[in-house]
Amino acid sequence: MGSITDRLTAAAAVRAEAIRRALDAPERTPRSAVVLGRIVGIGFAVCFLTGVYSHLQQHPLAWLPLPTRPVELYAWTQGTHVAVGTALLPLVLAKLWVVYPRLFAWPPVRRPIDVLERGSVAVLVAGSLLQIVMGVLNTFQWYPWPFSFVRTHWALSWIIVGAIVVHLGVKLPVIAANWRAHGDDR
């Protein structure tokens, strides 16, 4: 019985390695992933903060006074929210393109932390793409889903922030090693 599982595992490893090699590109480096991740992270932070401001304007808390001047502040924050949120679509896709071959690492889970990494990535990718697509469709005021856009957008933002925090925690060694350009990278 052991020989069948050994052969299946070996065959899967060979196929995963072939896929990974086929997807290899010089641009798919940890440094590229960190640089794009930094930009995407800033974009999500801007969208999250402007979204929280919008939410508090629409659902004020009695104990939290918000600025009412300048009058255009809300329009500026929402314009920023929509512009940065829309710009996140190609940035998230670029980040996915850079890290895509990692999905074919074999075995997919080597250490317990890998389970946390894969789980956070799954939540982060699914939530981010859904959030961005929903936001873009909202700009057209088209809602092809049966649930509330505002409540779902609000809830997803908190889920995404949590997934980002977990992802940063798991990937901190890679981020620290590639945060600054080394040597001839400038």
PDB file of N, CA and C in Angstrom, residues 5-61:
ATOM      1  N   THR A   5       1.036   5.086  -2.602  1.00  0.00           N
ATOM      2  CA  THR A   5       1.066   6.477  -2.142  1.00  0.00           C
ATOM      3  C   THR A   5       2.398   7.131  -2.467  1.00  0.00           C
ATOM      4  N   ASP A   6       3.482   6.365  -2.371  1.00  0.00           N
ATOM      5  CA  ASP A   6       4.789   6.915  -2.721  1.00  0.00           C
ATOM      6  C   ASP A   6       4.837   7.288  -4.201  1.00  0.00           C
ATOM      7  N   ARG A   7       4.296   6.421  -5.052  1.00  0.00           N
ATOM      8  CA  ARG A   7       4.283   6.721  -6.492  1.00  0.00           C
ATOM      9  C   ARG A   7       3.391   7.915  -6.805  1.00  0.00           C
ATOM     10  N   LEU A   8       2.227   7.998  -6.161  1.00  0.00           N
ATOM     11  CA  LEU A   8       1.337   9.138  -6.386  1.00  0.00           C
ATOM     12  C   LEU A   8       1.989  10.440  -5.912  1.00  0.00           C
ATOM     13  N   THR A   9       2.627  10.396  -4.770  1.00  0.00           N
ATOM     14  CA  THR A   9       3.305  11.583  -4.249  1.00  0.00           C
ATOM     15  C   THR A   9       4.431  12.001  -5.176  1.00  0.00           C
ATOM     16  N   ALA A  10       5.204  11.046  -5.654  1.00  0.00           N
ATOM     17  CA  ALA A  10       6.304  11.355  -6.575  1.00  0.00           C
ATOM     18  C   ALA A  10       5.772  11.935  -7.884  1.00  0.00           C
ATOM     19  N   ALA A  11       4.691  11.369  -8.402  1.00  0.00           N
ATOM     20  CA  ALA A  11       4.104  11.880  -9.645  1.00  0.00           C
ATOM     21  C   ALA A  11       3.573  13.293  -9.452  1.00  0.00           C
ATOM     22  N   ALA A  12       2.917  13.547  -8.336  1.00  0.00           N
ATOM     23  CA  ALA A  12       2.406  14.894  -8.063  1.00  0.00           C
ATOM     24  C   ALA A  12       3.553  15.881  -7.910  1.00  0.00           C
ATOM     25  N   ALA A  13       4.629  15.469  -7.270  1.00  0.00           N
ATOM     26  CA  ALA A  13       5.784  16.353  -7.092  1.00  0.00           C
ATOM     27  C   ALA A  13       6.414  16.695  -8.438  1.00  0.00           C
ATOM     28  N   VAL A  14       6.526  15.726  -9.321  1.00  0.00           N
ATOM     29  CA  VAL A  14       7.100  15.960 -10.652  1.00  0.00           C
ATOM     30  C   VAL A  14       6.228  16.937 -11.429  1.00  0.00           C
ATOM     31  N   ARG A  15       4.918  16.729 -11.393  1.00  0.00           N
ATOM     32  CA  ARG A  15       4.007  17.619 -12.119  1.00  0.00           C
ATOM     33  C   ARG A  15       4.015  19.033 -11.531  1.00  0.00           C
ATOM     34  N   ALA A  16       4.014  19.150 -10.220  1.00  0.00           N
ATOM     35  CA  ALA A  16       4.049  20.469  -9.575  1.00  0.00           C
ATOM     36  C   ALA A  16       5.341  21.201  -9.927  1.00  0.00           C
ATOM     37  N   GLU A  17       6.458  20.489  -9.948  1.00  0.00           N
ATOM     38  CA  GLU A  17       7.740  21.096 -10.310  1.00  0.00           C
ATOM     39  C   GLU A  17       7.734  21.533 -11.771  1.00  0.00           C
ATOM     40  N   ALA A  18       7.136  20.753 -12.647  1.00  0.00           N
ATOM     41  CA  ALA A  18       7.057  21.126 -14.069  1.00  0.00           C
ATOM     42  C   ALA A  18       6.208  22.383 -14.248  1.00  0.00           C
ATOM     43  N   ILE A  19       5.114  22.456 -13.531  1.00  0.00           N
ATOM     44  CA  ILE A  19       4.257  23.652 -13.605  1.00  0.00           C
ATOM     45  C   ILE A  19       5.014  24.860 -13.075  1.00  0.00           C
ATOM     46  N   ARG A  20       5.699  24.685 -11.944  1.00  0.00           N
ATOM     47  CA  ARG A  20       6.445  25.782 -11.347  1.00  0.00           C
ATOM     48  C   ARG A  20       7.537  26.282 -12.297  1.00  0.00           C
ATOM     49  N   ARG A  21       8.268  25.366 -12.942  1.00  0.00           N
ATOM     50  CA  ARG A  21       9.308  25.746 -13.901  1.00  0.00           C
ATOM     51  C   ARG A  21       8.710  26.472 -15.101  1.00  0.00           C
ATOM     52  N   ALA A  22       7.563  26.004 -15.581  1.00  0.00           N
ATOM     53  CA  ALA A  22       6.910  26.646 -16.727  1.00  0.00           C
ATOM     54  C   ALA A  22       6.478  28.072 -16.394  1.00  0.00           C
ATOM     55  N   LEU A  23       6.159  28.308 -15.146  1.00  0.00           N
ATOM     56  CA  LEU A  23       5.708  29.631 -14.728  1.00  0.00           C
ATOM     57  C   LEU A  23       6.839  30.545 -14.300  1.00  0.00           C
ATOM     58  N   ASP A  24       8.057  30.024 -14.247  1.00  0.00           N
ATOM     59  CA  ASP A  24       9.186  30.826 -13.802  1.00  0.00           C
ATOM     60  C   ASP A  24       9.408  32.019 -14.715  1.00  0.00           C
ATOM     61  N   ALA A  25       9.735  33.137 -14.120  1.00  0.00           N
ATOM     62  CA  ALA A  25      10.099  34.344 -14.845  1.00  0.00           C
ATOM     63  C   ALA A  25      11.066  35.113 -13.953  1.00  0.00           C
ATOM     64  N   PRO A  26      11.982  35.864 -14.530  1.00  0.00           N
ATOM     65  CA  PRO A  26      12.948  36.587 -13.711  1.00  0.00           C
ATOM     66  C   PRO A  26      12.298  37.627 -12.794  1.00  0.00           C
ATOM     67  N   GLU A  27      11.118  38.087 -13.149  1.00  0.00           N
ATOM     68  CA  GLU A  27      10.429  39.098 -12.346  1.00  0.00           C
ATOM     69  C   GLU A  27       9.770  38.504 -11.109  1.00  0.00           C
ATOM     70  N   ARG A  28       9.605  37.207 -11.070  1.00  0.00           N
ATOM     71  CA  ARG A  28       8.917  36.543  -9.951  1.00  0.00           C
ATOM     72  C   ARG A  28       9.910  36.242  -8.840  1.00  0.00           C
ATOM     73  N   THR A  29      10.277  37.288  -8.122  1.00  0.00           N
ATOM     74  CA  THR A  29      11.242  37.164  -7.035  1.00  0.00           C
ATOM     75  C   THR A  29      10.592  37.592  -5.728  1.00  0.00           C
ATOM     76  N   PRO A  30      11.157  37.177  -4.608  1.00  0.00           N
ATOM     77  CA  PRO A  30      10.643  37.670  -3.326  1.00  0.00           C
ATOM     78  C   PRO A  30      10.706  39.195  -3.239  1.00  0.00           C
ATOM     79  N   ARG A  31      11.740  39.797  -3.807  1.00  0.00           N
ATOM     80  CA  ARG A  31      11.860  41.261  -3.787  1.00  0.00           C
ATOM     81  C   ARG A  31      10.685  41.910  -4.524  1.00  0.00           C
ATOM     82  N   SER A  32      10.323  41.386  -5.694  1.00  0.00           N
ATOM     83  CA  SER A  32       9.174  41.924  -6.436  1.00  0.00           C
ATOM     84  C   SER A  32       7.890  41.772  -5.633  1.00  0.00           C
ATOM     85  N   ALA A  33       7.750  40.632  -4.992  1.00  0.00           N
ATOM     86  CA  ALA A  33       6.554  40.395  -4.182  1.00  0.00           C
ATOM     87  C   ALA A  33       6.475  41.389  -3.026  1.00  0.00           C
ATOM     88  N   VAL A  34       7.616  41.676  -2.396  1.00  0.00           N
ATOM     89  CA  VAL A  34       7.629  42.620  -1.272  1.00  0.00           C
ATOM     90  C   VAL A  34       7.322  44.035  -1.753  1.00  0.00           C
ATOM     91  N   VAL A  35       7.917  44.440  -2.863  1.00  0.00           N
ATOM     92  CA  VAL A  35       7.669  45.788  -3.386  1.00  0.00           C
ATOM     93  C   VAL A  35       6.199  45.956  -3.751  1.00  0.00           C
ATOM     94  N   LEU A  36       5.653  44.997  -4.487  1.00  0.00           N
ATOM     95  CA  LEU A  36       4.234  45.083  -4.847  1.00  0.00           C
ATOM     96  C   LEU A  36       3.348  44.980  -3.607  1.00  0.00           C
ATOM     97  N   GLY A  37       3.732  44.124  -2.679  1.00  0.00           N
ATOM     98  CA  GLY A  37       2.967  43.998  -1.435  1.00  0.00           C
ATOM     99  C   GLY A  37       2.932  45.295  -0.654  1.00  0.00           C
ATOM    100  N   ARG A  38       4.043  46.013  -0.649  1.00  0.00           N
ATOM    101  CA  ARG A  38       4.106  47.306   0.038  1.00  0.00           C
ATOM    102  C   ARG A  38       3.117  48.296  -0.592  1.00  0.00           C
ATOM    103  N   ILE A  39       3.097  48.347  -1.915  1.00  0.00           N
ATOM    104  CA  ILE A  39       2.201  49.264  -2.623  1.00  0.00           C
ATOM    105  C   ILE A  39       0.747  48.858  -2.394  1.00  0.00           C
ATOM    106  N   VAL A  40       0.457  47.567  -2.527  1.00  0.00           N
ATOM    107  CA  VAL A  40      -0.907  47.068  -2.308  1.00  0.00           C
ATOM    108  C   VAL A  40      -1.330  47.318  -0.865  1.00  0.00           C
ATOM    109  N   GLY A  41      -0.421  47.102   0.073  1.00  0.00           N
ATOM    110  CA  GLY A  41      -0.734  47.335   1.484  1.00  0.00           C
ATOM    111  C   GLY A  41      -1.076  48.786   1.767  1.00  0.00           C
ATOM    112  N   ILE A  42      -0.319  49.699   1.179  1.00  0.00           N
ATOM    113  CA  ILE A  42      -0.615  51.126   1.346  1.00  0.00           C
ATOM    114  C   ILE A  42      -1.983  51.440   0.746  1.00  0.00           C
ATOM    115  N   GLY A  43      -2.254  50.868  -0.414  1.00  0.00           N
ATOM    116  CA  GLY A  43      -3.561  51.090  -1.055  1.00  0.00           C
ATOM    117  C   GLY A  43      -4.704  50.590  -0.191  1.00  0.00           C
ATOM    118  N   PHE A  44      -4.552  49.385   0.377  1.00  0.00           N
ATOM    119  CA  PHE A  44      -5.599  48.865   1.251  1.00  0.00           C
ATOM    120  C   PHE A  44      -5.743  49.707   2.517  1.00  0.00           C
ATOM    121  N   ALA A  45      -4.629  50.204   3.052  1.00  0.00           N
ATOM    122  CA  ALA A  45      -4.701  51.052   4.246  1.00  0.00           C
ATOM    123  C   ALA A  45      -5.463  52.343   3.943  1.00  0.00           C
ATOM    124  N   VAL A  46      -5.167  52.953   2.800  1.00  0.00           N
ATOM    125  CA  VAL A  46      -5.875  54.184   2.406  1.00  0.00           C
ATOM    126  C   VAL A  46      -7.364  53.904   2.245  1.00  0.00           C
ATOM    127  N   CYS A  47      -7.694  52.822   1.551  1.00  0.00           N
ATOM    128  CA  CYS A  47      -9.103  52.478   1.348  1.00  0.00           C
ATOM    129  C   CYS A  47      -9.792  52.159   2.670  1.00  0.00           C
ATOM    130  N   PHE A  48      -9.095  51.454   3.553  1.00  0.00           N
ATOM    131  CA  PHE A  48      -9.692  51.112   4.837  1.00  0.00           C
ATOM    132  C   PHE A  48      -9.962  52.369   5.655  1.00  0.00           C
ATOM    133  N   LEU A  49      -8.990  53.265   5.740  1.00  0.00           N
ATOM    134  CA  LEU A  49      -9.169  54.477   6.544  1.00  0.00           C
ATOM    135  C   LEU A  49     -10.245  55.391   5.964  1.00  0.00           C
ATOM    136  N   THR A  50     -10.261  55.565   4.653  1.00  0.00           N
ATOM    137  CA  THR A  50     -11.302  56.403   4.052  1.00  0.00           C
ATOM    138  C   THR A  50     -12.673  55.726   4.159  1.00  0.00           C
ATOM    139  N   GLY A  51     -12.684  54.398   4.110  1.00  0.00           N
ATOM    140  CA  GLY A  51     -13.938  53.667   4.282  1.00  0.00           C
ATOM    141  C   GLY A  51     -14.477  53.778   5.697  1.00  0.00           C
ATOM    142  N   VAL A  52     -13.588  53.711   6.683  1.00  0.00           N
ATOM    143  CA  VAL A  52     -14.009  53.892   8.079  1.00  0.00           C
ATOM    144  C   VAL A  52     -14.545  55.303   8.276  1.00  0.00           C
ATOM    145  N   TYR A  53     -13.875  56.281   7.696  1.00  0.00           N
ATOM    146  CA  TYR A  53     -14.352  57.669   7.798  1.00  0.00           C
ATOM    147  C   TYR A  53     -15.747  57.798   7.179  1.00  0.00           C
ATOM    148  N   SER A  54     -15.941  57.208   6.018  1.00  0.00           N
ATOM    149  CA  SER A  54     -17.248  57.245   5.370  1.00  0.00           C
ATOM    150  C   SER A  54     -18.306  56.564   6.228  1.00  0.00           C
ATOM    151  N   HIS A  55     -17.945  55.398   6.771  1.00  0.00           N
ATOM    152  CA  HIS A  55     -18.892  54.660   7.611  1.00  0.00           C
ATOM    153  C   HIS A  55     -19.283  55.481   8.842  1.00  0.00           C
ATOM    154  N   LEU A  56     -18.301  56.140   9.448  1.00  0.00           N
ATOM    155  CA  LEU A  56     -18.601  56.952  10.631  1.00  0.00           C
ATOM    156  C   LEU A  56     -19.407  58.196  10.277  1.00  0.00           C
ATOM    157  N   GLN A  57     -19.258  58.706   9.079  1.00  0.00           N
ATOM    158  CA  GLN A  57     -20.081  59.828   8.639  1.00  0.00           C
ATOM    159  C   GLN A  57     -21.537  59.389   8.442  1.00  0.00           C
ATOM    160  N   GLN A  58     -21.718  58.175   7.911  1.00  0.00           N
ATOM    161  CA  GLN A  58     -23.066  57.676   7.640  1.00  0.00           C
ATOM    162  C   GLN A  58     -23.716  57.068   8.874  1.00  0.00           C
ATOM    163  N   HIS A  59     -22.910  56.545   9.793  1.00  0.00           N
ATOM    164  CA  HIS A  59     -23.403  55.932  11.028  1.00  0.00           C
ATOM    165  C   HIS A  59     -22.629  56.528  12.201  1.00  0.00           C
ATOM    166  N   PRO A  60     -22.900  57.791  12.540  1.00  0.00           N
ATOM    167  CA  PRO A  60     -22.080  58.475  13.548  1.00  0.00           C
ATOM    168  C   PRO A  60     -22.213  57.846  14.940  1.00  0.00           C
ATOM    169  N   LEU A  61     -21.117  57.943  15.671  1.00  0.00           N
ATOM    170  CA  LEU A  61     -21.092  57.517  17.065  1.00  0.00           C
ATOM    171  C   LEU A  61     -21.221  58.777  17.913  1.00  0.00           C
TER     172      LEU A  61
END
